[in-house]
CSV table of C-alpha atoms and ligand atoms in Angstrom, one decimal:
chain,number,residue,atom,x,y,z
A,27,MET,CA,116.3,103.5,46.2
A,28,GLY,CA,114.7,105.2,49.8
A,29,GLY,CA,111.2,106.4,49.0
A,30,VAL,CA,108.5,107.0,51.7
A,31,VAL,CA,108.5,105.1,54.8
A,32,LYS,CA,106.2,104.9,58.0
A,33,ARG,CA,107.8,106.2,60.7
A,34,ALA,CA,106.9,106.8,64.3
A,35,TYR,CA,108.0,110.1,66.3
A,36,LYS,CA,107.3,109.6,69.9
A,37,TYR,CA,107.0,113.2,72.3
A,38,ARG,CA,106.7,113.4,76.1
A,39,PHE,CA,102.9,116.2,76.4
A,40,TYR,CA,101.5,117.7,79.6
A,41,PRO,CA,97.9,117.3,79.5
A,42,THR,CA,96.0,120.3,81.5
A,43,GLY,CA,93.8,118.8,83.9
A,44,GLU,CA,90.9,118.6,81.3
A,45,GLN,CA,92.8,116.8,78.9
A,46,ALA,CA,94.1,114.3,81.7
A,47,GLU,CA,90.3,113.7,82.6
A,48,GLN,CA,89.5,113.3,79.2
A,49,LEU,CA,92.4,110.9,78.1
A,50,HIS,CA,91.8,108.8,81.4
A,51,ARG,CA,88.3,108.2,80.8
A,52,THR,CA,89.2,107.5,76.9
A,53,PHE,CA,91.7,104.8,78.4
A,54,GLY,CA,89.0,102.8,80.6
A,55,CYS,CA,86.5,102.9,77.4
A,56,VAL,CA,89.3,101.5,75.2
A,57,ARG,CA,90.3,99.0,77.8
A,58,LEU,CA,86.7,98.1,78.6
A,59,VAL,CA,85.6,97.7,75.1
A,60,TYR,CA,88.3,95.8,74.3
A,61,ASN,CA,87.9,93.1,77.3
A,62,LYS,CA,84.4,92.9,77.2
A,63,THR,CA,84.8,91.9,73.2
A,64,LEU,CA,87.6,89.6,73.9
A,65,GLU,CA,85.2,88.2,76.4
A,66,MET,CA,82.5,87.8,74.0
A,67,ARG,CA,84.9,86.2,71.4
A,68,THR,CA,86.3,83.8,73.7
A,69,ARG,CA,82.5,82.8,74.6
A,70,ALA,CA,81.2,82.2,71.0
A,71,TYR,CA,84.3,79.8,70.4
A,72,ALA,CA,84.0,78.1,73.6
A,73,THR,CA,80.5,77.8,73.1
A,74,GLN,CA,79.8,77.5,69.6
A,75,ARG,CA,83.3,76.8,67.6
A,76,ARG,CA,82.4,80.4,65.9
A,77,SER,CA,84.8,83.4,65.1
A,78,ILE,CA,83.4,86.2,64.9
A,79,SER,CA,84.9,89.1,62.7
A,80,TYR,CA,85.7,92.4,63.3
A,81,ALA,CA,82.4,94.0,61.5
A,82,GLU,CA,80.2,91.6,63.6
A,83,SER,CA,82.5,93.3,67.0
A,84,SER,CA,81.9,96.7,65.3
A,85,ALA,CA,78.1,96.2,65.2
A,86,VAL,CA,78.0,95.0,68.4
A,87,LEU,CA,79.7,98.0,70.3
A,88,THR,CA,76.8,100.2,68.3
A,89,GLU,CA,74.3,98.1,70.5
A,90,TRP,CA,76.4,98.8,73.5
A,91,LYS,CA,76.3,102.6,73.4
A,92,ARG,CA,72.0,102.1,73.0
A,93,THR,CA,72.1,100.9,76.3
A,94,GLU,CA,71.8,102.1,79.2
A,95,GLU,CA,74.2,101.0,81.4
A,96,LEU,CA,77.4,101.7,78.4
A,97,ALA,CA,75.7,104.9,77.3
A,98,PHE,CA,79.1,106.4,78.6
A,99,LEU,CA,80.9,105.4,76.0
A,100,ASN,CA,79.3,108.1,73.9
A,101,ASP,CA,81.6,110.5,75.6
A,102,VAL,CA,84.9,109.8,74.6
A,103,SER,CA,85.9,109.6,70.4
A,104,SER,CA,84.4,106.5,68.8
A,105,VAL,CA,88.0,106.0,66.7
A,106,PRO,CA,89.4,104.9,69.7
A,107,LEU,CA,87.2,102.2,70.7
A,108,GLN,CA,87.4,101.3,66.9
A,109,GLN,CA,90.8,101.0,67.0
A,110,ALA,CA,90.6,98.4,70.2
A,111,LEU,CA,88.6,96.5,68.5
A,112,ARG,CA,91.1,96.3,65.2
A,113,HIS,CA,94.0,95.8,67.5
A,114,LEU,CA,91.9,92.7,69.1
A,115,HIS,CA,91.3,91.7,65.5
A,116,ALA,CA,95.0,91.6,65.1
A,117,ALA,CA,95.5,90.0,68.1
A,118,TYR,CA,93.5,87.1,67.0
A,119,ALA,CA,94.9,86.8,63.9
A,120,ALA,CA,98.4,86.9,65.3
A,121,PHE,CA,97.1,84.1,67.2
A,122,PHE,CA,95.9,81.6,64.7
A,123,ALA,CA,98.4,82.3,62.5
A,124,LYS,CA,101.1,81.0,65.7
A,125,ARG,CA,102.9,84.0,66.3
A,126,ALA,CA,101.6,85.2,69.6
A,127,ARG,CA,99.7,83.9,72.5
A,128,TYR,CA,95.8,84.1,72.9
A,129,PRO,CA,94.7,87.4,73.7
A,130,ARG,CA,94.7,88.1,77.3
A,131,PHE,CA,92.6,91.1,79.0
A,132,LYS,CA,94.1,94.4,79.5
A,133,SER,CA,94.7,94.8,83.3
A,134,LYS,CA,94.4,98.4,84.5
A,135,ARG,CA,97.4,98.2,86.7
A,136,LYS,CA,99.5,95.7,84.8
A,137,SER,CA,98.9,97.3,80.7
A,138,ARG,CA,100.1,100.4,79.3
A,139,ALA,CA,97.0,102.4,79.3
A,140,SER,CA,97.0,104.0,75.5
A,141,ALA,CA,94.1,104.9,72.6
A,142,GLU,CA,94.9,105.3,69.1
A,143,TYR,CA,93.5,108.5,67.2
A,144,THR,CA,93.4,107.9,63.3
A,145,ARG,CA,92.9,111.1,60.8
A,146,SER,CA,89.2,111.6,61.4
A,147,ALA,CA,89.6,112.0,65.3
A,148,PHE,CA,92.4,114.6,65.5
A,149,ARG,CA,93.1,118.3,64.0
A,150,TRP,CA,96.7,118.7,62.9
A,151,ARG,CA,97.3,122.9,62.1
A,152,ASP,CA,100.1,124.6,61.8
A,153,GLY,CA,102.1,121.8,64.0
A,154,GLN,CA,99.5,121.9,66.7
A,155,LEU,CA,97.7,118.8,67.1
A,156,THR,CA,94.1,118.8,68.8
A,157,LEU,CA,92.3,115.4,69.8
A,158,ALA,CA,88.4,114.5,69.3
A,159,LYS,CA,86.5,115.9,72.4
A,160,MET,CA,89.0,118.2,73.0
A,161,ASP,CA,89.2,122.3,72.4
A,162,ALA,CA,92.7,122.8,72.9
A,163,PRO,CA,95.8,121.5,71.3
A,164,LEU,CA,98.4,119.6,73.2
A,165,ASP,CA,101.1,121.1,74.7
A,166,ILE,CA,104.0,119.1,73.3
A,167,VAL,CA,107.3,118.9,74.1
A,168,TRP,CA,108.9,118.8,70.4
A,169,SER,CA,112.3,117.5,71.5
A,170,ARG,CA,113.1,116.8,68.1
A,171,PRO,CA,111.6,118.2,64.7
A,172,LEU,CA,109.0,116.7,62.8
A,173,PRO,CA,110.0,116.2,59.0
A,174,GLU,CA,108.8,119.4,57.1
A,175,GLY,CA,105.8,119.5,55.8
A,176,VAL,CA,104.5,116.3,56.9
A,177,VAL,CA,101.0,115.5,58.2
A,178,PRO,CA,100.6,112.5,61.0
A,179,SER,CA,97.9,109.9,59.5
A,180,THR,CA,98.0,108.1,63.4
A,181,VAL,CA,98.1,109.4,66.8
A,182,THR,CA,98.4,107.4,69.7
A,183,VAL,CA,98.8,108.9,73.5
A,184,SER,CA,99.9,106.9,76.5
A,185,ARG,CA,100.5,106.9,79.6
A,186,ASP,CA,103.2,105.0,81.4
A,187,ALA,CA,103.2,103.4,84.8
A,188,ALA,CA,105.4,106.5,86.3
A,189,GLY,CA,102.8,108.7,85.2
A,190,ARG,CA,104.2,110.2,82.0
A,191,TRP,CA,102.3,111.3,78.7
A,192,PHE,CA,103.1,110.3,75.4
A,193,VAL,CA,102.1,111.1,72.0
A,194,SER,CA,103.5,109.0,69.1
A,195,LEU,CA,102.9,110.8,65.2
A,196,LEU,CA,102.7,107.8,62.8
A,197,VAL,CA,104.2,109.7,59.3
A,198,GLU,CA,105.1,109.2,56.2
A,199,ASP,CA,108.6,110.0,55.9
A,200,PRO,CA,110.3,111.0,52.8
A,201,THR,CA,114.0,111.9,54.5
A,202,VAL,CA,115.4,108.6,54.7
A,203,GLU,CA,117.6,107.9,51.9
A,204,ALA,CA,119.4,104.0,51.0
A,205,LEU,CA,122.7,103.7,51.7
A,206,PRO,CA,125.1,102.6,49.5
A,207,SER,CA,125.6,99.1,49.2
A,208,VAL,CA,128.1,97.1,51.2
A,209,ASP,CA,128.8,93.8,50.9
A,210,THR,CA,129.1,92.4,54.7
A,211,ALA,CA,126.1,90.2,56.3
A,212,VAL,CA,126.3,89.0,60.0
A,213,GLY,CA,124.6,86.6,62.5
A,214,VAL,CA,122.6,87.9,65.5
A,215,ASP,CA,122.5,85.1,68.0
A,216,VAL,CA,120.8,85.7,71.3
A,217,GLY,CA,123.3,85.3,74.0
A,218,LEU,CA,123.1,83.4,77.3
A,219,THR,CA,125.2,85.0,78.9
A,220,SER,CA,125.4,88.7,76.9
A,221,LEU,CA,122.8,90.5,75.6
A,222,VAL,CA,123.5,89.4,71.7
A,223,THR,CA,126.3,87.7,70.0
A,224,LEU,CA,127.8,88.5,66.5
A,225,SER,CA,129.1,86.4,64.3
A,226,THR,CA,132.0,88.2,64.1
A,227,GLY,CA,133.3,87.3,67.6
A,228,GLU,CA,131.4,90.6,69.1
A,229,LYS,CA,129.7,89.9,72.2
A,230,VAL,CA,126.9,92.7,73.3
A,231,THR,CA,126.5,93.0,76.9
A,232,ASN,CA,123.4,94.6,78.4
A,233,PRO,CA,123.3,98.3,78.5
A,234,ARG,CA,125.6,100.1,81.1
A,235,HIS,CA,123.7,100.7,84.6
A,236,GLU,CA,121.5,98.1,84.0
A,237,ARG,CA,122.8,95.9,86.9
A,238,ALA,CA,122.9,99.0,88.9
A,239,ASP,CA,119.4,100.1,88.4
A,240,ARG,CA,118.3,96.3,88.9
A,241,ARG,CA,119.6,96.4,92.3
A,242,LYS,CA,117.9,99.5,93.2
A,243,LEU,CA,114.8,98.1,91.9
A,244,ALA,CA,114.9,95.2,94.1
A,245,LYS,CA,115.1,97.7,97.1
A,246,ALA,CA,112.5,99.5,95.7
A,247,GLN,CA,110.3,96.8,95.7
A,248,ARG,CA,111.5,95.1,99.0
A,249,GLU,CA,110.3,99.2,100.6
A,250,HIS,CA,106.9,99.2,98.7
A,251,ALA,CA,106.1,95.3,100.2
A,252,ARG,CA,106.9,96.6,104.0
A,253,LYS,CA,104.1,99.7,103.4
A,254,GLU,CA,101.0,99.4,104.9
A,255,LYS,CA,98.0,98.4,102.5
A,256,GLY,CA,96.2,101.8,101.0
A,257,SER,CA,98.8,103.9,103.0
A,258,ALA,CA,100.3,107.4,101.1
A,259,ASN,CA,103.9,106.0,101.9
A,260,ARG,CA,102.7,102.9,99.6
A,261,ALA,CA,101.8,105.0,97.2
A,262,LYS,CA,105.0,107.0,96.9
A,263,ALA,CA,106.8,103.9,97.0
A,264,ARG,CA,104.7,102.2,93.9
A,265,LEU,CA,105.3,105.5,92.4
A,266,LYS,CA,109.3,105.2,93.0
A,267,VAL,CA,109.3,101.2,91.6
A,268,ALA,CA,107.4,102.6,88.3
A,269,ARG,CA,110.0,105.3,87.7
A,270,ILE,CA,113.2,102.7,88.0
A,271,HIS,CA,110.8,100.4,85.9
A,272,ALA,CA,110.7,103.1,83.4
A,273,ARG,CA,114.1,104.5,83.2
A,274,ILE,CA,115.2,100.3,82.8
A,275,ALA,CA,113.1,100.5,79.7
A,276,ASP,CA,114.1,103.5,78.5
A,277,ARG,CA,117.8,103.3,78.3
A,278,ARG,CA,117.5,99.3,77.3
A,279,ARG,CA,115.1,100.8,74.4
A,280,ASP,CA,117.7,103.5,73.7
A,281,HIS,CA,120.8,100.6,73.9
A,282,LEU,CA,118.5,97.9,71.2
A,283,HIS,CA,118.3,101.3,69.3
A,284,LYS,CA,121.8,102.3,68.6
A,285,LEU,CA,122.5,98.3,68.1
A,286,SER,CA,120.3,97.9,65.6
A,287,THR,CA,121.5,101.1,63.7
A,288,ARG,CA,124.9,99.9,64.1
A,289,LEU,CA,123.9,96.3,62.3
A,290,VAL,CA,121.9,97.6,59.9
A,291,ARG,CA,124.6,100.0,58.7
A,292,GLU,CA,127.6,98.5,59.0
A,293,ASN,CA,126.2,95.6,57.3
A,294,GLN,CA,123.8,94.6,53.5
A,295,THR,CA,122.6,91.6,55.2
A,296,VAL,CA,121.3,91.0,58.7
A,297,VAL,CA,120.6,86.9,60.1
A,298,ILE,CA,118.8,86.3,63.0
A,299,GLU,CA,116.9,83.8,65.0
A,300,ASP,CA,112.7,83.6,64.5
A,301,LEU,CA,112.5,83.3,68.2
A,302,THR,CA,108.4,82.4,68.1
A,303,VAL,CA,106.9,82.9,71.7
A,304,ARG,CA,106.2,79.3,72.1
A,305,ASN,CA,109.9,78.9,71.4
A,306,MET,CA,110.5,81.0,74.0
A,307,LEU,CA,108.6,79.5,76.5
A,308,ARG,CA,109.7,76.0,76.0
A,309,ASN,CA,113.5,77.4,76.8
A,310,HIS,CA,113.2,79.3,80.0
A,311,ARG,CA,116.8,80.1,80.7
A,312,LEU,CA,116.8,81.4,77.2
A,313,ALA,CA,113.7,83.5,77.9
A,314,ARG,CA,115.6,84.6,81.0
A,315,ALA,CA,118.7,86.0,79.3
A,316,ILE,CA,116.6,88.5,76.8
A,317,SER,CA,113.1,89.2,77.5
A,318,ASP,CA,111.2,88.6,74.6
A,319,ALA,CA,110.1,92.0,74.8
A,320,ALA,CA,113.4,93.3,74.6
A,321,TRP,CA,114.2,90.7,71.3
A,322,SER,CA,111.0,91.3,69.6
A,323,ASP,CA,111.7,95.4,70.1
A,324,LEU,CA,115.3,94.4,68.3
A,325,ARG,CA,113.2,92.2,65.6
A,326,ALA,CA,111.4,95.2,64.8
A,327,MET,CA,113.9,98.1,64.8
A,328,LEU,CA,116.2,95.6,62.2
A,329,GLU,CA,113.1,95.3,60.2
A,330,TYR,CA,112.2,99.0,59.7
A,331,LYS,CA,116.0,100.1,59.4
A,332,ALA,CA,116.5,97.3,57.1
A,333,ALA,CA,113.7,98.9,55.0
A,334,TRP,CA,115.0,102.4,55.5
A,335,TYR,CA,118.3,101.7,54.6
A,336,GLY,CA,117.7,99.6,51.7
A,337,ARG,CA,119.6,96.4,53.9
A,338,THR,CA,117.9,92.6,54.4
A,339,LEU,CA,116.9,91.3,57.5
A,340,VAL,CA,116.7,87.2,56.9
A,341,THR,CA,115.1,85.0,59.9
A,342,VAL,CA,116.1,81.3,60.5
A,343,ASP,CA,113.9,79.0,62.0
A,344,ARG,CA,114.9,78.3,65.4
A,345,TRP,CA,115.1,74.6,65.0
A,346,LEU,CA,118.3,75.1,63.9
A,347,PRO,CA,120.8,73.3,65.7
A,348,SER,CA,122.8,76.4,66.0
A,349,SER,CA,125.2,75.8,69.0
A,350,LYS,CA,125.3,72.1,68.5
A,351,LEU,CA,126.7,72.5,64.8
A,352,CYS,CA,130.5,73.1,64.4
A,353,ALA,CA,130.8,76.5,62.0
A,354,ASP,CA,133.7,74.8,60.4
A,355,CYS,CA,133.4,71.0,59.6
A,356,GLY,CA,129.5,70.9,59.9
A,357,GLN,CA,129.4,68.0,62.5
A,358,LEU,CA,126.9,67.9,65.0
A,359,THR,CA,127.9,67.1,68.5
A,360,GLU,CA,125.3,65.4,70.1
A,361,SER,CA,124.7,66.9,73.6
A,362,LEU,CA,125.6,70.3,74.4
A,363,PRO,CA,124.2,71.4,78.4
A,364,LEU,CA,123.6,74.8,78.4
A,365,THR,CA,126.2,75.5,81.3
A,366,ILE,CA,129.4,74.1,78.6
A,367,ARG,CA,130.4,77.6,76.9
A,368,THR,CA,133.2,76.3,75.3
A,369,TRP,CA,133.6,72.5,73.2
A,370,GLN,CA,136.1,70.9,71.2
A,371,CYS,CA,134.6,69.0,67.8
A,372,PRO,CA,136.2,65.9,67.0
A,373,CYS,CA,138.1,68.2,63.7
A,374,GLY,CA,139.8,69.7,66.0
A,375,ALA,CA,138.2,73.6,66.0
A,376,THR,CA,137.5,75.0,69.8
A,377,HIS,CA,134.0,77.0,69.9
A,378,ASP,CA,132.5,79.7,72.0
A,379,ARG,CA,129.0,78.2,72.2
A,380,ASP,CA,127.6,81.6,71.3
A,381,ILE,CA,130.0,82.9,68.9
A,382,ASN,CA,129.8,79.3,67.0
A,383,ALA,CA,125.5,79.3,66.9
A,384,ALA,CA,125.9,82.7,65.4
A,385,ARG,CA,128.4,81.6,62.7
A,386,ASN,CA,125.9,78.9,62.0
A,387,LEU,CA,122.8,81.6,62.2
A,388,LEU,CA,124.8,83.4,59.2
A,389,ALA,CA,125.4,80.4,57.3
A,390,ALA,CA,121.9,78.8,57.4
A,391,GLY,CA,120.7,83.0,56.4
A,392,LEU,CA,122.8,83.2,53.6
A,393,ALA,CA,121.6,79.6,52.0
A,394,ASP,CA,118.3,80.7,52.6
A,395,ARG,CA,118.3,83.7,50.2
B,29,ZN,ZN1,134.3,70.5,63.8
């Protein structure tokens, strides 16, 4: 057991002025290629009911580079541009498989700027990383060590709204060992009042400080809105908003990491709901309790950690009336408004809505296997 798993290691780095300029240009080209291709694919489908393949979009990119208007695309590494086409292709595949919404345009302000480099577009020597079109290696802060002797297969560079630069190295990590198996299983329900509720009866709340951070965020947003458009003070206020956003996201991620590690370590089987994007949209109150981003983060963490440690993650369809079904006797209650937190079944059992749902999820997940 154990064996080789892919694992991403993420670090901050500090680009030189020249590197920052090259990366900003690359981000801009990635966004442009992604958006132009999305527009082309949308038009082909809308007017001719025709689907454009990855190979076809790649040929079009080559043509664009030959035009005078888009010749500047040649100034950046071609690999991140090809990867943008692959990402768009994957986004379409997810859409057609009904796993995601229709791909959206990348906005300069709202989307996270990033560029992905595969093996041919970077040099890895003596633990130093040099990207294509650059002379010097990146100044990376090695906040935790990379495993001995690994070579990254993919490198993703990004910059968040708070202006911080990150590099994520995807490596094949041979160091993870499967844990000894245990015979416990747990159901994990998205709570309406807490972050998640476990079938054991435990309710996991949002990270500490989140409420205080949200108040600070609201205040910073009000201050930002009051500043005069285009002024230096407004730019400063916007950066402050972005910093608080980044802090909330970091803490939440950290919290989800701890939660997912604990669930996977303590249980052989973890059962969760398959909350697809469409279902989230249908239930706005649920969407507010846990953002779909947080939920998909948690799910992804559980997925890869289960694979690392030799555990099983089971997903159960959302159509299961998990909160209306009595986990003791199996009777279905007809209506259960979202405001009702506890209810009594004719069989005599009193249920906390979320705990009952988590218990049903667990039972359904174990039955599915
Ligand atoms: Zn009952």
